[in-house]
Amino acid sequence: MTVAVRVPEELSARIPVEQRGAGLDRDAVRLLVSRGCEVSHQAFVELPRLLRAGDLLVVNTSTTLAAAVDGRAGHARVVVHFSARGDDGRWAVELRDPDGKGTTRARAGGPAGMEVRLPGGARLVLEEPLSAHGDRLWWARASGAGVLGMLREHGRPIRYSYTERDQPLSVYQTVFALPCADGAGSAEMPSAARPFTARLVAELVSRGVQFAPVTLHTGVASAEVHEPPYPERFSVPEASARLINAVRAGDGRVVAVGTTAVRAVESAAEPDGVVRARAGWTDLVVTPERGVRVVDGLLTGLHEPEASHLLMLEAIAGRAAIDHSYKAALHGLYLWHEFGDVHLILPEEAPHTEHCFSNCW
């Protein structure tokens, strides 16, 4: 286990914050701010005063797809989660069992050759596991109706059991989302950016904070199995690479909005930290051993204690600081998951005379 804490079920955010009371907007979530072992409790709307003129926010522009669709495998009802479209036209998919409550539970993948009937006359045939280390996700070839058109007509956002009810797809789009010409997108929302509103972005810009767009199309996660992330498609455009390099050469801080933005920009970084324009697939897993070459800080959601994302957080802030901040989040009753509160990790302002140990809470 990466962080030795247990997240109580009641700390799962079940609905978006704007549905919790009259007059609330997406930015009405709480913000845990950590600089080493120094922790403070803020509101997300205070983000502009926590950043400085010349700082840079790296944001993921991927749109969220309605990636869940009902199907049948033989006589059994299944739910298919479409994770990513491969270069050869196949799709990485996860098959799950409906649980009778509007959500799903894990099921064994395969076998090869299994056929799944989908709405609109489409069919999927499972061909091979995506990874040699497990059979949760499979490469599958679709025939009949086009997958993206079928998802637009019959799909819905992927939903996990801790949420209260289905939500429209618009709830899962961030203010930075830009449709791709080829229809590609994320199976699950790049949720760290969800609390941003147009008003807050305008205030940040007015204070001299800059934005660098990148794209990383996220695949499916799993509420039951905490695995290293699968390869994902990403793009770092030339203009963003230049902006990141200019900020790093000056006095500004590069703060990634979400672990997806970290994965994208670190995948485009040379060993010396210079970022190049790149596009393709990345299998990079950012760990404390690998470290980070570009980002100074991170704005992210609160992750499950076993999640591989926490290794990335430790690479940025250190194990002791992440242990400490997560204990503070539990003590402060912060909400977890994609509709929950957020965590801003910034570099320490000045050297401290005391070291931060894991028991400093």
Tab-separated table of C-alpha atoms in Angstrom:
chain	number	residue	atom	x	y	z
A	1	MET	CA	0.000	0.000	0.000
A	2	THR	CA	1.332	3.390	-0.983
A	3	VAL	CA	-0.403	5.460	1.691
A	4	ALA	CA	-1.401	3.761	4.931
A	5	VAL	CA	-4.935	5.172	5.221
A	6	ARG	CA	-8.458	3.857	4.727
A	7	VAL	CA	-11.028	6.069	3.020
A	8	PRO	CA	-14.471	5.718	4.662
A	9	GLU	CA	-17.357	5.132	2.263
A	10	GLU	CA	-19.095	8.295	3.457
A	11	LEU	CA	-16.235	10.403	2.051
A	12	SER	CA	-17.057	9.390	-1.528
A	13	ALA	CA	-18.540	12.312	-3.481
A	14	ARG	CA	-21.798	10.881	-4.791
A	15	ILE	CA	-23.035	13.833	-6.858
A	16	PRO	CA	-21.399	16.907	-8.429
A	17	VAL	CA	-20.961	19.849	-6.074
A	18	GLU	CA	-23.296	22.090	-8.093
A	19	GLN	CA	-26.137	19.661	-7.316
A	20	ARG	CA	-25.602	19.834	-3.550
A	21	GLY	CA	-27.272	23.188	-2.980
A	22	ALA	CA	-28.756	26.265	-4.597
A	23	GLY	CA	-26.332	28.743	-6.110
A	24	LEU	CA	-23.328	26.413	-6.168
A	25	ASP	CA	-21.040	26.167	-9.180
A	26	ARG	CA	-18.328	23.649	-10.025
A	27	ASP	CA	-15.703	25.723	-8.210
A	28	ALA	CA	-17.487	25.315	-4.847
A	29	VAL	CA	-15.243	22.418	-3.813
A	30	ARG	CA	-12.585	22.482	-1.129
A	31	LEU	CA	-8.867	22.760	-1.814
A	32	LEU	CA	-6.215	21.055	0.295
A	33	VAL	CA	-2.907	22.865	-0.222
A	34	SER	CA	0.359	21.186	0.692
A	35	ARG	CA	3.925	22.451	0.570
A	36	GLY	CA	6.004	19.639	1.969
A	37	CYS	CA	4.484	18.852	5.360
A	38	GLU	CA	2.844	22.265	5.601
A	39	VAL	CA	-0.878	21.871	4.931
A	40	SER	CA	-3.604	24.477	4.677
A	41	HIS	CA	-7.331	24.245	4.006
A	42	GLN	CA	-8.765	26.536	1.338
A	43	ALA	CA	-11.679	26.905	-1.051
A	44	PHE	CA	-10.981	26.203	-4.705
A	45	VAL	CA	-12.067	29.728	-5.639
A	46	GLU	CA	-8.967	30.930	-3.770
A	47	LEU	CA	-6.683	29.272	-6.337
A	48	PRO	CA	-5.799	32.578	-8.096
A	49	ARG	CA	-4.204	33.999	-4.946
A	50	LEU	CA	-2.245	30.776	-4.375
A	51	LEU	CA	-0.536	31.046	-7.751
A	52	ARG	CA	1.779	33.804	-8.981
A	53	ALA	CA	2.086	35.850	-12.130
A	54	GLY	CA	4.324	33.842	-14.450
A	55	ASP	CA	3.103	30.456	-13.200
A	56	LEU	CA	1.873	28.023	-15.832
A	57	LEU	CA	-1.033	25.589	-15.611
A	58	VAL	CA	-0.751	22.592	-17.960
A	59	VAL	CA	-4.299	21.467	-18.804
A	60	ASN	CA	-5.693	18.419	-20.589
A	61	THR	CA	-8.093	19.283	-23.434
A	62	SER	CA	-9.457	15.755	-23.940
A	63	THR	CA	-13.238	15.456	-24.135
A	64	THR	CA	-15.085	12.711	-22.263
A	65	LEU	CA	-16.887	10.083	-24.314
A	66	ALA	CA	-20.147	8.341	-23.491
A	67	ALA	CA	-18.012	5.218	-23.257
A	68	ALA	CA	-20.383	2.751	-21.563
A	69	VAL	CA	-22.929	0.809	-23.610
A	70	ASP	CA	-25.180	-2.175	-22.929
A	71	GLY	CA	-24.652	-5.404	-24.818
A	72	ARG	CA	-25.234	-9.134	-24.782
A	73	ALA	CA	-22.721	-11.954	-24.695
A	74	GLY	CA	-24.762	-15.028	-25.516
A	75	HIS	CA	-27.793	-14.783	-23.233
A	76	ALA	CA	-25.988	-12.699	-20.610
A	77	ARG	CA	-26.367	-8.959	-20.263
A	78	VAL	CA	-23.043	-7.112	-20.134
A	79	VAL	CA	-21.866	-3.516	-20.079
A	80	VAL	CA	-18.992	-2.664	-22.393
A	81	HIS	CA	-16.589	0.119	-21.398
A	82	PHE	CA	-14.732	1.413	-24.464
A	83	SER	CA	-11.262	2.447	-23.287
A	84	ALA	CA	-9.241	3.447	-26.367
A	85	ARG	CA	-9.134	3.050	-30.127
A	86	GLY	CA	-5.951	1.462	-31.418
A	87	ASP	CA	-4.005	2.463	-34.512
A	88	ASP	CA	-5.228	-0.699	-36.273
A	89	GLY	CA	-8.911	0.175	-35.762
A	90	ARG	CA	-9.474	-2.186	-32.862
A	91	TRP	CA	-10.815	-0.983	-29.516
A	92	ALA	CA	-9.535	-1.750	-26.035
A	93	VAL	CA	-12.629	-2.702	-24.070
A	94	GLU	CA	-13.593	-3.878	-20.609
A	95	LEU	CA	-16.628	-6.106	-20.120
A	96	ARG	CA	-18.512	-5.703	-16.846
A	97	ASP	CA	-21.651	-7.201	-15.300
A	98	PRO	CA	-24.626	-4.947	-14.516
A	99	ASP	CA	-25.276	-4.955	-10.781
A	100	GLY	CA	-28.987	-4.119	-10.897
A	101	LYS	CA	-28.372	-0.703	-9.314
A	102	GLY	CA	-27.426	1.224	-12.437
A	103	THR	CA	-23.712	0.535	-12.047
A	104	THR	CA	-21.482	-2.472	-12.743
A	105	ARG	CA	-19.147	-4.980	-11.160
A	106	ALA	CA	-16.002	-6.609	-12.484
A	107	ARG	CA	-16.168	-9.800	-14.524
A	108	ALA	CA	-13.552	-12.069	-15.998
A	109	GLY	CA	-12.409	-11.072	-19.463
A	110	GLY	CA	-12.436	-13.236	-22.558
A	111	PRO	CA	-12.171	-15.816	-23.918
A	112	ALA	CA	-10.715	-14.973	-27.323
A	113	GLY	CA	-13.391	-15.206	-29.995
A	114	MET	CA	-16.200	-14.179	-27.653
A	115	GLU	CA	-18.814	-12.097	-29.467
A	116	VAL	CA	-20.767	-9.231	-27.923
A	117	ARG	CA	-23.886	-7.863	-29.615
A	118	LEU	CA	-24.320	-4.093	-29.300
A	119	PRO	CA	-27.091	-1.600	-30.180
A	120	GLY	CA	-27.550	-0.542	-33.790
A	121	GLY	CA	-26.397	-3.872	-35.171
A	122	ALA	CA	-22.781	-3.517	-34.051
A	123	ARG	CA	-20.833	-6.552	-32.883
A	124	LEU	CA	-17.572	-6.928	-30.999
A	125	VAL	CA	-15.273	-9.920	-31.175
A	126	LEU	CA	-12.651	-10.181	-28.424
A	127	GLU	CA	-9.241	-11.010	-29.875
A	128	GLU	CA	-6.518	-10.837	-27.216
A	129	PRO	CA	-5.791	-9.322	-23.792
A	130	LEU	CA	-4.372	-5.821	-23.846
A	131	SER	CA	-1.630	-6.808	-21.409
A	132	ALA	CA	0.280	-9.982	-20.692
A	133	HIS	CA	-0.146	-9.225	-16.977
A	134	GLY	CA	-3.936	-9.489	-16.830
A	135	ASP	CA	-7.116	-10.021	-18.832
A	136	ARG	CA	-9.322	-7.181	-17.630
A	137	LEU	CA	-9.016	-5.203	-20.886
A	138	TRP	CA	-9.127	-6.848	-24.302
A	139	TRP	CA	-8.483	-5.755	-27.853
A	140	ALA	CA	-11.723	-6.225	-29.760
A	141	ARG	CA	-12.706	-5.678	-33.372
A	142	ALA	CA	-16.055	-4.049	-34.137
A	143	SER	CA	-18.239	-4.724	-37.152
A	144	GLY	CA	-21.522	-3.202	-38.261
A	145	ALA	CA	-22.292	0.291	-36.979
A	146	GLY	CA	-19.346	2.614	-36.275
A	147	VAL	CA	-18.328	2.625	-32.625
A	148	LEU	CA	-18.180	6.414	-32.154
A	149	GLY	CA	-21.596	6.902	-33.741
A	150	MET	CA	-23.015	4.089	-31.610
A	151	LEU	CA	-21.594	5.656	-28.450
A	152	ARG	CA	-23.091	9.037	-29.347
A	153	GLU	CA	-26.510	7.439	-29.865
A	154	HIS	CA	-26.580	4.687	-27.254
A	155	GLY	CA	-23.694	5.322	-24.845
A	156	ARG	CA	-23.591	6.935	-21.444
A	157	PRO	CA	-20.739	8.096	-19.209
A	158	ILE	CA	-18.931	5.410	-17.247
A	159	ARG	CA	-20.271	5.406	-13.695
A	160	TYR	CA	-19.009	3.636	-10.600
A	161	SER	CA	-20.951	2.367	-7.618
A	162	TYR	CA	-20.017	5.195	-5.233
A	163	THR	CA	-22.041	7.665	-7.339
A	164	GLU	CA	-25.719	8.207	-6.635
A	165	ARG	CA	-27.224	8.273	-10.127
A	166	ASP	CA	-26.540	8.628	-13.835
A	167	GLN	CA	-25.508	12.094	-14.976
A	168	PRO	CA	-25.646	13.715	-18.420
A	169	LEU	CA	-22.429	13.701	-20.413
A	170	SER	CA	-22.088	17.482	-19.961
A	171	VAL	CA	-21.403	16.917	-16.254
A	172	TYR	CA	-18.251	15.000	-17.236
A	173	GLN	CA	-16.819	17.641	-19.600
A	174	THR	CA	-14.272	20.133	-18.308
A	175	VAL	CA	-14.077	23.781	-19.306
A	176	PHE	CA	-10.893	22.954	-21.258
A	177	ALA	CA	-12.397	20.136	-23.373
A	178	LEU	CA	-11.903	20.505	-27.135
A	179	PRO	CA	-13.421	17.971	-29.554
A	180	CYS	CA	-10.880	16.110	-31.701
A	181	ALA	CA	-11.401	15.986	-35.460
A	182	ASP	CA	-11.284	12.171	-35.391
A	183	GLY	CA	-13.812	11.915	-32.547
A	184	ALA	CA	-11.273	10.553	-30.065
A	185	GLY	CA	-11.636	11.308	-26.380
A	186	SER	CA	-11.321	9.969	-22.867
A	187	ALA	CA	-13.169	6.988	-21.474
A	188	GLU	CA	-13.260	8.788	-18.138
A	189	MET	CA	-13.157	12.488	-17.343
A	190	PRO	CA	-9.799	14.186	-16.695
A	191	SER	CA	-11.409	15.146	-13.415
A	192	ALA	CA	-8.784	17.389	-11.798
A	193	ALA	CA	-9.899	20.173	-14.153
A	194	ARG	CA	-13.597	19.769	-13.362
A	195	PRO	CA	-13.753	22.555	-10.716
A	196	PHE	CA	-12.531	25.206	-13.159
A	197	THR	CA	-15.156	27.641	-14.434
A	198	ALA	CA	-14.840	30.234	-17.177
A	199	ARG	CA	-14.938	32.950	-14.522
A	200	LEU	CA	-12.085	31.400	-12.562
A	201	VAL	CA	-9.990	30.924	-15.714
A	202	ALA	CA	-10.513	34.591	-16.578
A	203	GLU	CA	-9.409	35.636	-13.089
A	204	LEU	CA	-6.278	33.506	-13.319
A	205	VAL	CA	-5.387	35.020	-16.692
A	206	SER	CA	-5.973	38.527	-15.326
A	207	ARG	CA	-3.444	37.773	-12.583
A	208	GLY	CA	-0.773	36.678	-15.042
A	209	VAL	CA	-1.184	32.893	-14.800
A	210	GLN	CA	-0.690	31.205	-18.167
A	211	PHE	CA	-2.179	28.013	-19.627
A	212	ALA	CA	-0.512	25.345	-21.765
A	213	PRO	CA	-2.935	22.894	-23.412
A	214	VAL	CA	-1.925	19.277	-23.907
A	215	THR	CA	-4.032	16.232	-24.695
A	216	LEU	CA	-4.090	12.785	-23.124
A	217	HIS	CA	-7.043	10.499	-23.778
A	218	THR	CA	-7.585	8.538	-20.585
A	219	GLY	CA	-8.566	4.892	-20.579
A	220	VAL	CA	-10.837	3.175	-18.101
A	221	ALA	CA	-9.950	2.964	-14.446
A	222	SER	CA	-11.170	0.269	-12.083
A	223	ALA	CA	-12.788	0.558	-8.703
A	224	GLU	CA	-11.732	-2.996	-7.892
A	225	VAL	CA	-8.258	-3.400	-9.353
A	226	HIS	CA	-5.516	-0.811	-8.877
A	227	GLU	CA	-3.166	-1.380	-11.775
A	228	PRO	CA	-0.423	0.649	-13.415
A	229	PRO	CA	-1.951	2.755	-16.195
A	230	TYR	CA	-2.218	1.269	-19.661
A	231	PRO	CA	-0.697	3.047	-22.685
A	232	GLU	CA	-2.675	6.138	-23.641
A	233	ARG	CA	-2.665	8.454	-26.644
A	234	PHE	CA	-1.222	11.921	-26.031
A	235	SER	CA	-0.172	15.101	-27.783
A	236	VAL	CA	1.987	18.048	-26.695
A	237	PRO	CA	1.776	20.789	-29.351
A	238	GLU	CA	4.724	22.945	-30.328
A	239	ALA	CA	3.274	26.140	-28.813
A	240	SER	CA	2.761	24.450	-25.434
A	241	ALA	CA	6.237	22.924	-25.462
A	242	ARG	CA	7.767	26.353	-26.085
A	243	LEU	CA	5.681	27.946	-23.339
A	244	ILE	CA	6.621	25.274	-20.806
A	245	ASN	CA	10.315	25.644	-21.622
A	246	ALA	CA	10.109	29.446	-21.347
A	247	VAL	CA	8.465	29.268	-17.921
A	248	ARG	CA	11.029	26.747	-16.700
A	249	ALA	CA	13.808	29.053	-17.863
A	250	GLY	CA	12.307	31.941	-15.877
A	251	ASP	CA	10.899	32.306	-12.391
A	252	GLY	CA	7.515	30.684	-12.973
A	253	ARG	CA	6.321	27.303	-11.746
A	254	VAL	CA	4.901	24.595	-13.994
A	255	VAL	CA	1.802	23.168	-12.305
A	256	ALA	CA	0.035	20.272	-14.002
A	257	VAL	CA	-3.742	20.044	-13.716
A	258	GLY	CA	-4.236	16.333	-13.188
A	259	THR	CA	-2.071	13.247	-13.370
A	260	THR	CA	-3.008	12.978	-17.059
A	261	ALA	CA	-1.299	16.314	-17.768
A	262	VAL	CA	1.787	15.104	-15.880
A	263	ARG	CA	1.917	11.912	-17.934
A	264	ALA	CA	1.585	13.845	-21.187
A	265	VAL	CA	4.210	16.513	-20.527
A	266	GLU	CA	6.689	14.142	-18.888
A	267	SER	CA	6.330	11.847	-21.913
A	268	ALA	CA	7.442	14.749	-24.103
A	269	ALA	CA	10.449	15.686	-21.938
A	270	GLU	CA	14.075	14.958	-22.749
A	271	PRO	CA	16.367	13.735	-19.927
A	272	ASP	CA	17.486	17.344	-19.397
A	273	GLY	CA	13.882	18.483	-18.905
A	274	VAL	CA	13.479	20.225	-22.268
A	275	VAL	CA	9.981	19.556	-23.637
A	276	ARG	CA	9.570	18.719	-27.321
A	277	ALA	CA	6.390	18.684	-29.382
A	278	ARG	CA	5.321	15.041	-29.475
A	279	ALA	CA	2.273	12.914	-30.244
A	280	GLY	CA	1.588	9.198	-30.080
A	281	TRP	CA	1.178	6.588	-27.361
A	282	THR	CA	2.811	6.748	-23.955
A	283	ASP	CA	3.393	3.889	-21.551
A	284	LEU	CA	5.254	6.108	-19.073
A	285	VAL	CA	4.592	5.424	-15.402
A	286	VAL	CA	5.932	8.244	-13.231
A	287	THR	CA	7.381	6.808	-10.020
A	288	PRO	CA	9.613	8.186	-7.264
A	289	GLU	CA	12.490	6.241	-8.807
A	290	ARG	CA	11.952	7.835	-12.219
A	291	GLY	CA	11.100	11.268	-10.791
A	292	VAL	CA	9.724	14.250	-12.697
A	293	ARG	CA	11.695	16.370	-15.138
A	294	VAL	CA	9.277	19.197	-15.866
A	295	VAL	CA	6.482	19.790	-13.372
A	296	ASP	CA	6.983	21.693	-10.124
A	297	GLY	CA	3.494	21.204	-8.739
A	298	LEU	CA	0.240	19.369	-9.285
A	299	LEU	CA	-3.470	20.032	-8.884
A	300	THR	CA	-5.213	16.700	-8.543
A	301	GLY	CA	-8.106	14.856	-6.978
A	302	LEU	CA	-7.819	12.589	-3.966
A	303	HIS	CA	-6.843	9.073	-4.992
A	304	GLU	CA	-7.480	5.703	-3.393
A	305	PRO	CA	-4.611	4.601	-1.102
A	306	GLU	CA	-3.632	1.732	-3.428
A	307	ALA	CA	-3.844	3.751	-6.651
A	308	SER	CA	-0.766	3.886	-8.863
A	309	HIS	CA	-1.381	7.643	-9.265
A	310	LEU	CA	-0.008	8.100	-5.747
A	311	LEU	CA	3.427	7.036	-6.965
A	312	MET	CA	3.322	10.057	-9.267
A	313	LEU	CA	2.375	12.311	-6.332
A	314	GLU	CA	5.289	10.903	-4.347
A	315	ALA	CA	7.609	11.605	-7.288
A	316	ILE	CA	6.598	15.275	-7.088
A	317	ALA	CA	6.311	15.850	-3.340
A	318	GLY	CA	7.892	12.866	-1.559
A	319	ARG	CA	6.344	9.990	0.367
A	320	ALA	CA	6.279	11.726	3.741
A	321	ALA	CA	4.502	14.802	2.414
A	322	ILE	CA	1.835	12.733	0.645
A	323	ASP	CA	1.285	10.594	3.759
A	324	HIS	CA	0.865	13.762	5.791
A	325	SER	CA	-1.486	15.502	3.367
A	326	TYR	CA	-3.725	12.439	3.025
A	327	LYS	CA	-4.052	12.113	6.770
A	328	ALA	CA	-4.991	15.799	6.832
A	329	ALA	CA	-7.590	15.206	4.099
A	330	LEU	CA	-9.162	12.376	6.095
A	331	HIS	CA	-9.121	14.397	9.307
A	332	GLY	CA	-10.696	17.323	7.457
A	333	LEU	CA	-13.408	15.125	5.893
A	334	TYR	CA	-12.485	15.943	2.301
A	335	LEU	CA	-14.488	14.198	-0.422
A	336	TRP	CA	-12.886	11.677	-2.804
A	337	HIS	CA	-13.314	10.735	-6.471
A	338	GLU	CA	-14.206	12.677	-9.615
A	339	PHE	CA	-16.902	14.842	-8.009
A	340	GLY	CA	-14.870	15.428	-4.861
A	341	ASP	CA	-12.438	17.975	-3.492
A	342	VAL	CA	-8.983	18.698	-4.889
A	343	HIS	CA	-5.400	18.807	-3.710
A	344	LEU	CA	-2.831	21.409	-4.743
A	345	ILE	CA	0.785	20.303	-4.309
A	346	LEU	CA	3.252	23.188	-4.489
A	347	PRO	CA	7.008	23.332	-3.886
A	348	GLU	CA	8.112	24.395	-0.439
A	349	GLU	CA	8.641	28.155	-0.292
A	350	ALA	CA	11.951	28.027	1.565
A	351	PRO	CA	14.240	25.416	3.128
A	352	HIS	CA	13.065	24.181	6.527
A	353	THR	CA	15.327	23.399	9.427
A	354	GLU	CA	13.235	20.364	10.343
A	355	HIS	CA	12.839	17.307	8.185
A	356	CYS	CA	9.367	16.031	7.282
A	357	PHE	CA	8.857	12.487	8.492
A	358	SER	CA	5.867	10.254	7.772
A	359	ASN	CA	4.627	10.614	11.353
A	360	CYS	CA	4.650	14.421	11.340
A	361	TRP	CA	0.848	14.571	11.404
